[in-house]
Structure formats: C-alpha cells, structure tokens
mmCIF file of C-alpha atoms in Angstrom:
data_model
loop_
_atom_site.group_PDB
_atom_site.id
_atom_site.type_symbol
_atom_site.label_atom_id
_atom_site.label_comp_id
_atom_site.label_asym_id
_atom_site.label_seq_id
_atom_site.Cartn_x
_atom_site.Cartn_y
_atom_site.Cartn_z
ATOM 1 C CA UNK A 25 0.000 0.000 0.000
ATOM 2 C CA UNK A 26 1.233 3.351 -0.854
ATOM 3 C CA UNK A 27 0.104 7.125 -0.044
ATOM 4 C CA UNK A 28 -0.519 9.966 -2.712
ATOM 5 C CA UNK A 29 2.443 12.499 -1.737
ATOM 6 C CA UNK A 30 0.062 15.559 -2.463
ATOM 7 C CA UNK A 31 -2.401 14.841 -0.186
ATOM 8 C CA UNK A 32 0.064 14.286 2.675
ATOM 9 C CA UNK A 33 1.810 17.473 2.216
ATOM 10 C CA UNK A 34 0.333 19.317 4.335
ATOM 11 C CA UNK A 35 0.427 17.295 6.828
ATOM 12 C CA UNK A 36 4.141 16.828 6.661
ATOM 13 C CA UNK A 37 4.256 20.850 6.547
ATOM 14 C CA UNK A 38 2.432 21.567 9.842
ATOM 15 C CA UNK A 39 4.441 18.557 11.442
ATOM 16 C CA UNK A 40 7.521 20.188 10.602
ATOM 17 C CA UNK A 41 6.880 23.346 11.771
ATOM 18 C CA UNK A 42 5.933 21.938 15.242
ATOM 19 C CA UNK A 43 8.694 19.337 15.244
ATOM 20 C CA UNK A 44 11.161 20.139 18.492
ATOM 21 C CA UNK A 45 14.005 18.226 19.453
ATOM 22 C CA UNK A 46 13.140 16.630 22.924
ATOM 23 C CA UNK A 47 15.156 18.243 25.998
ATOM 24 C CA UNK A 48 18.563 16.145 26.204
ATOM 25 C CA UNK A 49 18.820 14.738 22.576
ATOM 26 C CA UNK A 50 20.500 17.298 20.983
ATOM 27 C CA UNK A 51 24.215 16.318 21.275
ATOM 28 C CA UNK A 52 22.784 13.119 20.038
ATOM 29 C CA UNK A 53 21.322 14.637 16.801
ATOM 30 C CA UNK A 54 24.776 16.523 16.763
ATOM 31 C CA UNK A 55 26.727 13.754 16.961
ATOM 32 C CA UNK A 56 24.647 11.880 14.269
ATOM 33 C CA UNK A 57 24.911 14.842 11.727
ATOM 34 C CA UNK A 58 28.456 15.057 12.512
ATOM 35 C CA UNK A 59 28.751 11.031 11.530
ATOM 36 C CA UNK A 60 26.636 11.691 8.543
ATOM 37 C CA UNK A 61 28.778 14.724 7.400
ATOM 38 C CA UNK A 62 32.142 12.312 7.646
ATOM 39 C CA UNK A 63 30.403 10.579 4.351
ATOM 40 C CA UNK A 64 29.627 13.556 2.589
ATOM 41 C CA UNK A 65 31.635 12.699 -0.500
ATOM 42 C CA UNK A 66 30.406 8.945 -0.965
ATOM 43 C CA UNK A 67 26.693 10.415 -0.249
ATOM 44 C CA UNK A 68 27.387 13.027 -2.773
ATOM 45 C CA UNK A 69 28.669 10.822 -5.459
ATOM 46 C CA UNK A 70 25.619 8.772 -5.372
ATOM 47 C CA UNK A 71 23.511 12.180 -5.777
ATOM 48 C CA UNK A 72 25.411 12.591 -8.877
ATOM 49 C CA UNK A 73 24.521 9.356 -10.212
ATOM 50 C CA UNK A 74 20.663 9.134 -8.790
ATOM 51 C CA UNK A 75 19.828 12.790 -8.166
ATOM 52 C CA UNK A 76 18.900 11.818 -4.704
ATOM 53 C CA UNK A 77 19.745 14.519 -2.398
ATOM 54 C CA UNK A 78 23.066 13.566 -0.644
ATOM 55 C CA UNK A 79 21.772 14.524 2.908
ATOM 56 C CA UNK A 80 18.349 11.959 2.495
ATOM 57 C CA UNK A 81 20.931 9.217 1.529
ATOM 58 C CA UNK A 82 23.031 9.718 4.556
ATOM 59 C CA UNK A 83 20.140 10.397 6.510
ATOM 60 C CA UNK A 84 18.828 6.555 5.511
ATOM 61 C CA UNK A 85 22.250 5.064 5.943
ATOM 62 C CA UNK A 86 22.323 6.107 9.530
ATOM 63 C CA UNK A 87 19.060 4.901 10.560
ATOM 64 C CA UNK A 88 19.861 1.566 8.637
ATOM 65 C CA UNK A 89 23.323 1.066 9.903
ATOM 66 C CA UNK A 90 24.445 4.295 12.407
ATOM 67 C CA UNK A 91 26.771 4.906 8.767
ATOM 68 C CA UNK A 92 28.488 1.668 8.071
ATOM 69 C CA UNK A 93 29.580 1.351 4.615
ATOM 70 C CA UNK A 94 30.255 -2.071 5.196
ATOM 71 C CA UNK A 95 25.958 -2.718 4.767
ATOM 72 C CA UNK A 96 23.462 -2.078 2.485
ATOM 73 C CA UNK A 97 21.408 0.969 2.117
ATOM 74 C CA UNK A 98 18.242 -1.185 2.164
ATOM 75 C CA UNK A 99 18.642 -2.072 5.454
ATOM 76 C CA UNK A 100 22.109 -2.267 6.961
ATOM 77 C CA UNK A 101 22.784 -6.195 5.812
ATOM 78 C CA UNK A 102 26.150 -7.005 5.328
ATOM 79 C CA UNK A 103 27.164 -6.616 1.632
ATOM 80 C CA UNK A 104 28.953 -9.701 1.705
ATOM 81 C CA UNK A 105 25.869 -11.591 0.627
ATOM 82 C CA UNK A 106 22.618 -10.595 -1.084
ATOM 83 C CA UNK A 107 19.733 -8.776 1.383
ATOM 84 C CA UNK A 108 18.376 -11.081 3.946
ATOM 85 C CA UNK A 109 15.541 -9.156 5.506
ATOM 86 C CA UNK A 110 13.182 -6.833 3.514
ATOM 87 C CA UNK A 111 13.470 -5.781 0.785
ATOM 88 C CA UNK A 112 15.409 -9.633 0.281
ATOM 89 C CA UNK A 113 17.543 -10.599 -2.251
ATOM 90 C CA UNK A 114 18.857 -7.062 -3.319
ATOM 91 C CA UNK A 115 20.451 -6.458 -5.578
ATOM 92 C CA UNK A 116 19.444 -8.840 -8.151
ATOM 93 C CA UNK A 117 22.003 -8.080 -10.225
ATOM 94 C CA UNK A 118 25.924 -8.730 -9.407
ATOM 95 C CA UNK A 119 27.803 -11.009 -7.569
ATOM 96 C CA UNK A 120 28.564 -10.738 -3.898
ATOM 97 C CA UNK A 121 30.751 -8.944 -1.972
ATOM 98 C CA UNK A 122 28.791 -5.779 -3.398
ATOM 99 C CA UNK A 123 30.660 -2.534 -3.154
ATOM 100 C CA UNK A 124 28.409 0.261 -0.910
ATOM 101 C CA UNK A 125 28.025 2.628 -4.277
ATOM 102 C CA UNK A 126 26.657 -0.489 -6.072
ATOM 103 C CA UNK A 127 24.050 -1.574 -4.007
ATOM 104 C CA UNK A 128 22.719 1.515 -2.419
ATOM 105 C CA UNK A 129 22.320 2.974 -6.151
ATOM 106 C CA UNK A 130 19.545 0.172 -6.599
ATOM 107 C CA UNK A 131 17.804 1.008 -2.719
ATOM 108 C CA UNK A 132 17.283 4.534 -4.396
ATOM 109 C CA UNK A 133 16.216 3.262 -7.641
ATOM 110 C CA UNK A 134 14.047 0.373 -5.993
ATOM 111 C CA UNK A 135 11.739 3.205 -4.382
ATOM 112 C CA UNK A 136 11.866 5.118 -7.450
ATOM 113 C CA UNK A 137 13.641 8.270 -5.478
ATOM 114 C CA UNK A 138 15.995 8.168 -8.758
ATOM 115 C CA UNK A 139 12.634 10.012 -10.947
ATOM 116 C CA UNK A 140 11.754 12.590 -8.340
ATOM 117 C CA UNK A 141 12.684 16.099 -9.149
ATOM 118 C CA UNK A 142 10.664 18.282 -6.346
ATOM 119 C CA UNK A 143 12.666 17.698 -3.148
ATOM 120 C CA UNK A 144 11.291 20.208 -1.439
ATOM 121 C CA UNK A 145 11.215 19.080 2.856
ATOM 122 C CA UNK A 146 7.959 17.798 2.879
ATOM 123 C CA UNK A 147 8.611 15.355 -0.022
ATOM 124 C CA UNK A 148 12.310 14.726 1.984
ATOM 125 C CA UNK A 149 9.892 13.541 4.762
ATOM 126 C CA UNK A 150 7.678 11.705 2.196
ATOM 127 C CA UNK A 151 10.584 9.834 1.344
ATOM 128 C CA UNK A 152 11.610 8.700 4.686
ATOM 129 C CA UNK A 153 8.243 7.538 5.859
ATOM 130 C CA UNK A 154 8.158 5.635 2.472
ATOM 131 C CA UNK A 155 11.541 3.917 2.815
ATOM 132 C CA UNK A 156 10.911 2.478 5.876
ATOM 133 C CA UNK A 157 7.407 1.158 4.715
ATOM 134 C CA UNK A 158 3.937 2.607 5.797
ATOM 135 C CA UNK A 159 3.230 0.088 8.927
ATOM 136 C CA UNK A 160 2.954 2.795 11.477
ATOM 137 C CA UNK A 161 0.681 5.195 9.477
ATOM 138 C CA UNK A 162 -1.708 2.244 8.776
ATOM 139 C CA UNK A 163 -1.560 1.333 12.565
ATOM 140 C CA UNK A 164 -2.330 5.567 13.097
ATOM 141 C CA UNK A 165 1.250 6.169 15.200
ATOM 142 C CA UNK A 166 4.029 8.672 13.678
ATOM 143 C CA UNK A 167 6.679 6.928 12.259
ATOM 144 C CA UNK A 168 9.347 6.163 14.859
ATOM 145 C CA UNK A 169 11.678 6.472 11.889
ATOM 146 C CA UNK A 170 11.299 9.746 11.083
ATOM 147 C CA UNK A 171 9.898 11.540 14.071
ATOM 148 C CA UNK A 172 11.664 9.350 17.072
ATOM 149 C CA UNK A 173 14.085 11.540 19.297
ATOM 150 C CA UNK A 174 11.083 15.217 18.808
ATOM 151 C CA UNK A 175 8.091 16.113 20.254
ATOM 152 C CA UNK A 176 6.087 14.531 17.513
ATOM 153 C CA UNK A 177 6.862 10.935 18.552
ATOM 154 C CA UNK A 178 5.716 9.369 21.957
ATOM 155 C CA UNK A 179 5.775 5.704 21.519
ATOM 156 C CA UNK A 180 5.163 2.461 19.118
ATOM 157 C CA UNK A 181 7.472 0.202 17.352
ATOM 158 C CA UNK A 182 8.602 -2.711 15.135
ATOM 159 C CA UNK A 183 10.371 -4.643 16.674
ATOM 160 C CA UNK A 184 11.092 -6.556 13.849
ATOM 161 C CA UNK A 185 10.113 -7.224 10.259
ATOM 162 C CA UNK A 186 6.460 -6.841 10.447
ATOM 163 C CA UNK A 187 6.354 -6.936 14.003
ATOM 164 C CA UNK A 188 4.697 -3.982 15.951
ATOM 165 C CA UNK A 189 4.410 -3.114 19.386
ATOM 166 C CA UNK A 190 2.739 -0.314 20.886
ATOM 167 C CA UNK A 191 4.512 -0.148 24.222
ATOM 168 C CA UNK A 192 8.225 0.325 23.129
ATOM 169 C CA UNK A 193 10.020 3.447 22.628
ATOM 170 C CA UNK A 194 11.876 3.740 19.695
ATOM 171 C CA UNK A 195 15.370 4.590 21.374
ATOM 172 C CA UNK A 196 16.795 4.966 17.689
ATOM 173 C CA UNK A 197 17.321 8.843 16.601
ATOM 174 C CA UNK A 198 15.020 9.691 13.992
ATOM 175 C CA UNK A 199 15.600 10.948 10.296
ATOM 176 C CA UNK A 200 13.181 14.216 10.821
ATOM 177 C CA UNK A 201 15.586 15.762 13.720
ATOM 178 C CA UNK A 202 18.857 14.959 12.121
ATOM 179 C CA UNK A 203 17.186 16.525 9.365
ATOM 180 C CA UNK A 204 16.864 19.593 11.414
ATOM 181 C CA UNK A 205 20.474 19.026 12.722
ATOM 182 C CA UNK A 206 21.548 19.367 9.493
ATOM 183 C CA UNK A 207 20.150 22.240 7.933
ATOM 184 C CA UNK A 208 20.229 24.701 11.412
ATOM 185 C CA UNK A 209 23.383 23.526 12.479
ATOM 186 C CA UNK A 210 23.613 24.552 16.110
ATOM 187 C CA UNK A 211 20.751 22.376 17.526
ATOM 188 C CA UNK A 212 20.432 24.330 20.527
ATOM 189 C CA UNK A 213 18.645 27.267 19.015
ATOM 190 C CA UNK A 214 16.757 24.694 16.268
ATOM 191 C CA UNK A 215 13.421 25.459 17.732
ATOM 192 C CA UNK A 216 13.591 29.038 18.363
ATOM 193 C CA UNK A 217 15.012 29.748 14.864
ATOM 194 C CA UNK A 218 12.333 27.167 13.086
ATOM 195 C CA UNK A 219 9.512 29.070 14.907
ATOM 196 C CA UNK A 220 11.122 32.528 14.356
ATOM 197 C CA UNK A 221 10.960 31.676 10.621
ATOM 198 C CA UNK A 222 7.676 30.386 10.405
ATOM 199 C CA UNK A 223 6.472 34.043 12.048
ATOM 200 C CA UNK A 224 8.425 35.817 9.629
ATOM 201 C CA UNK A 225 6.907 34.405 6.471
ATOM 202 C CA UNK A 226 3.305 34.619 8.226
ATOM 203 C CA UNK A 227 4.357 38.741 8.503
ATOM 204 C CA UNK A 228 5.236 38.176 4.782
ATOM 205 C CA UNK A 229 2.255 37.030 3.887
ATOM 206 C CA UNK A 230 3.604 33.891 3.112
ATOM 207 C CA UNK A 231 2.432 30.302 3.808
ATOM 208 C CA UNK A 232 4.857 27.879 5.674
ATOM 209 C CA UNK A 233 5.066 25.412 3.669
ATOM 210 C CA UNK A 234 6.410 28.314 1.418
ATOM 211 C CA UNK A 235 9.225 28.546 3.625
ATOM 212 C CA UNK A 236 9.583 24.749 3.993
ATOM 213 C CA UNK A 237 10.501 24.031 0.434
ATOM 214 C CA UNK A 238 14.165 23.730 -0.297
ATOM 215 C CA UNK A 239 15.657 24.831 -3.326
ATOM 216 C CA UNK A 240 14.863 22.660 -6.699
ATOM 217 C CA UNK A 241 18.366 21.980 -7.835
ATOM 218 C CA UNK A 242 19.941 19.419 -5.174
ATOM 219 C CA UNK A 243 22.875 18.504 -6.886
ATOM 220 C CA UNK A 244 24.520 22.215 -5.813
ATOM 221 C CA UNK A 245 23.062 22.081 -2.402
ATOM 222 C CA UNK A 246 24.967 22.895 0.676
ATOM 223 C CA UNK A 247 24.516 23.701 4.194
ATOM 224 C CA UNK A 248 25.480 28.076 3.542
ATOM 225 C CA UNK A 249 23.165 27.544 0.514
ATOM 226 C CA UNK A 250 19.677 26.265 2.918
ATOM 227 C CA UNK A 251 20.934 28.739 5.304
ATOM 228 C CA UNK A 252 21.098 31.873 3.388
ATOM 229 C CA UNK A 253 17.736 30.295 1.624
ATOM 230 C CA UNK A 254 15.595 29.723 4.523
ATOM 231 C CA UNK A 255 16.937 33.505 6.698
ATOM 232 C CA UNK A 256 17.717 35.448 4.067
ATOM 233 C CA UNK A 257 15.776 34.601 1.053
ATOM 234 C CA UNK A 258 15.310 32.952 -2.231
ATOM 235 C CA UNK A 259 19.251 31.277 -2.772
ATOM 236 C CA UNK A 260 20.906 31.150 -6.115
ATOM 237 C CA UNK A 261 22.018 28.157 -6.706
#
C-alpha cells in the first residue's frame, strides 16, 4: 500500500513546523549529523549518479546502519551476501561482496527516489516515511523512523520485520531531527530559529510550507546555501 504524496503534504508541513528536538537529545542529533557529514563525499557521489539529495541518503544510511559502509542501504545487511531481511535478495544483479556505491544505487532506484525532481522538505519527509514502509501510518502512530528523538513521537514500534508493538520506545534517533540538525546547524537554538521563521513568512504574507521548500536543484546544495535560503531569502544556486 502506498500514499498519494500531495495529499500528505500538508500534513508533513504543519508537522515540521511543530517538530522540536526533545530536551537532552541534541548532542545526540549533533553527533549523528556530525557522523553523517564524515560521508559527505560517498553520499554526494551517489547524488550525482541518482539525483537523490546527498543529505536523504546519509540520513537513511544512519538509521539503517548508524553509517556503516560495510551494509546495504536497504537495510544495513552485510554486503557480503545478497539482502536477507526486507526488501530480500537485493540487488538482483551482481555477484557478492557488493561494493556500498553499487548496491545503495539500486535502494534509491528500488523506491523510485531516482525520478523525483521536487525535493522540497515535505517530499524529503515523504521519502523517509516511504523507505521504511507505511506500517505505522496504517496502525495511526508517527513513524518512529522519522519523528523518534522530537516532540512529535511518543511511543510504538517494530520490533522486527512486520512486528509492531505499541509499548516500546523507539530509542533509535530519527531521520526528521537529524534533518533539522543538518540544515540549522547549532541544535540548541533549532526550535527558536524554526519558529522565528515560520512568524516571519506569516508577517510576509507567506504560507509555511512556502518557507519549507528547499531549493529545486539538489545537486549544488549545501549547508550556507539552505541557510542563506531559509533567513535570508530565495538562494541562487
């Protein structure tokens, strides 16, 4: 089963805005865009090659593996064989030992991220929730994946392939605050700043999700480039 992107937006909007980094978790989220940084180049080679922002890919790799490029983008099996747990038997083309490059280009191209032009942060979010699979929407929690770690997470989990339990606490940093990590910087002001903007383009005029949407051309992102976008206007890049 599979959700129409369009009519989630919004919803991914007004969760943004609201999303806060819960009190003692932000050297965490630090550390993990610090560790996610460290693979820049790899991440950004694979942009060149998928057009898959370089940030969502290391964003995945961490929750799949805390950044080991000894494991496969899918989910953080060791390349030495083919996948064992879902999606299994990736890739289905090569031979084993897979290099990381090889088999994370077909994770991207498996959830079709390779044909999607419009990464704007709600469709960044989109993508997470997708690549982890849909079981906690259908089951009406927030994705542990995305939101675990921020204010818009409290509790549910699989425990396993398939397996869900309402009770545990996804200890597991999610993608949505690393997200914010990344594109603030300085997670101890990410809430005030996120907030600050979000008044600013309402004195604009200006709808949030407005403000949410990142520039079109990833391939020349960088961190100056979403900062000088989101404070001080439209970016050239």
């Amino acid at each position: 089963m599979s959700y129409d992107f369009n009519k989630l937006k919004p919803e991914y909007s007004q969760l943004w805005v609201n999303c806060k980094i819960n009190p003692g978790k932000a050297k965490q989220f630090q550390n993990a865009a610090d560790l996610i940084r460290r693979g820049e180049v790899t991440y950004k080679d694979l942009e060149s090659k998928t057009g898959v922002p370089w940030y969502l890919i290391g964003m995945l790799h961490y929750r799949e593996s805390d950044c080991n490029f000894h494991t496969h983008l899918h989910n953080g099996d060791s390349l030495n064989a083919r996948t064992i747990h879902v999606p299994r038997g990736r890739p289905t083309t090569g031979q084993p030992p897979f290099t990381f490059e090889f088999s994370a280009i077909d994770a991207l191209r498996y959830e079709d991220f390779d044909r999607i032009h419009d990464w704007n942060i709600e469709h960044v979010l989109y993508c997470m929730e997708q690549y982890n699979g849909w079981g906690y929407r259908q089951r009406g929690y927030p994705s542990a994946y995305v939101w675990a770690g921020t204010n818009n997470y409290q509790h549910g989990k699989f425990v396993s392939d398939g397996v869900f339990s309402a009770y545990v606490i996804d200890t597991q940093l999610g993608c949505a605050g690393i997200f914010k990590t990344l594109l603030i910087g300085d997670t101890t002001d990410i809430n005030t700043e996120s907030e600050n903007t979000d008044k600013k383009s309402h004195k604009a005029g200006q709808s949030s999700s407005t403000v949410n949407e990142l520039p079109q051309t990833s391939r020349k992102w960088n961190i100056s480039t979403w900062l000088h976008w989101i404070f001080g206007g439209s970016a050239t890049v």
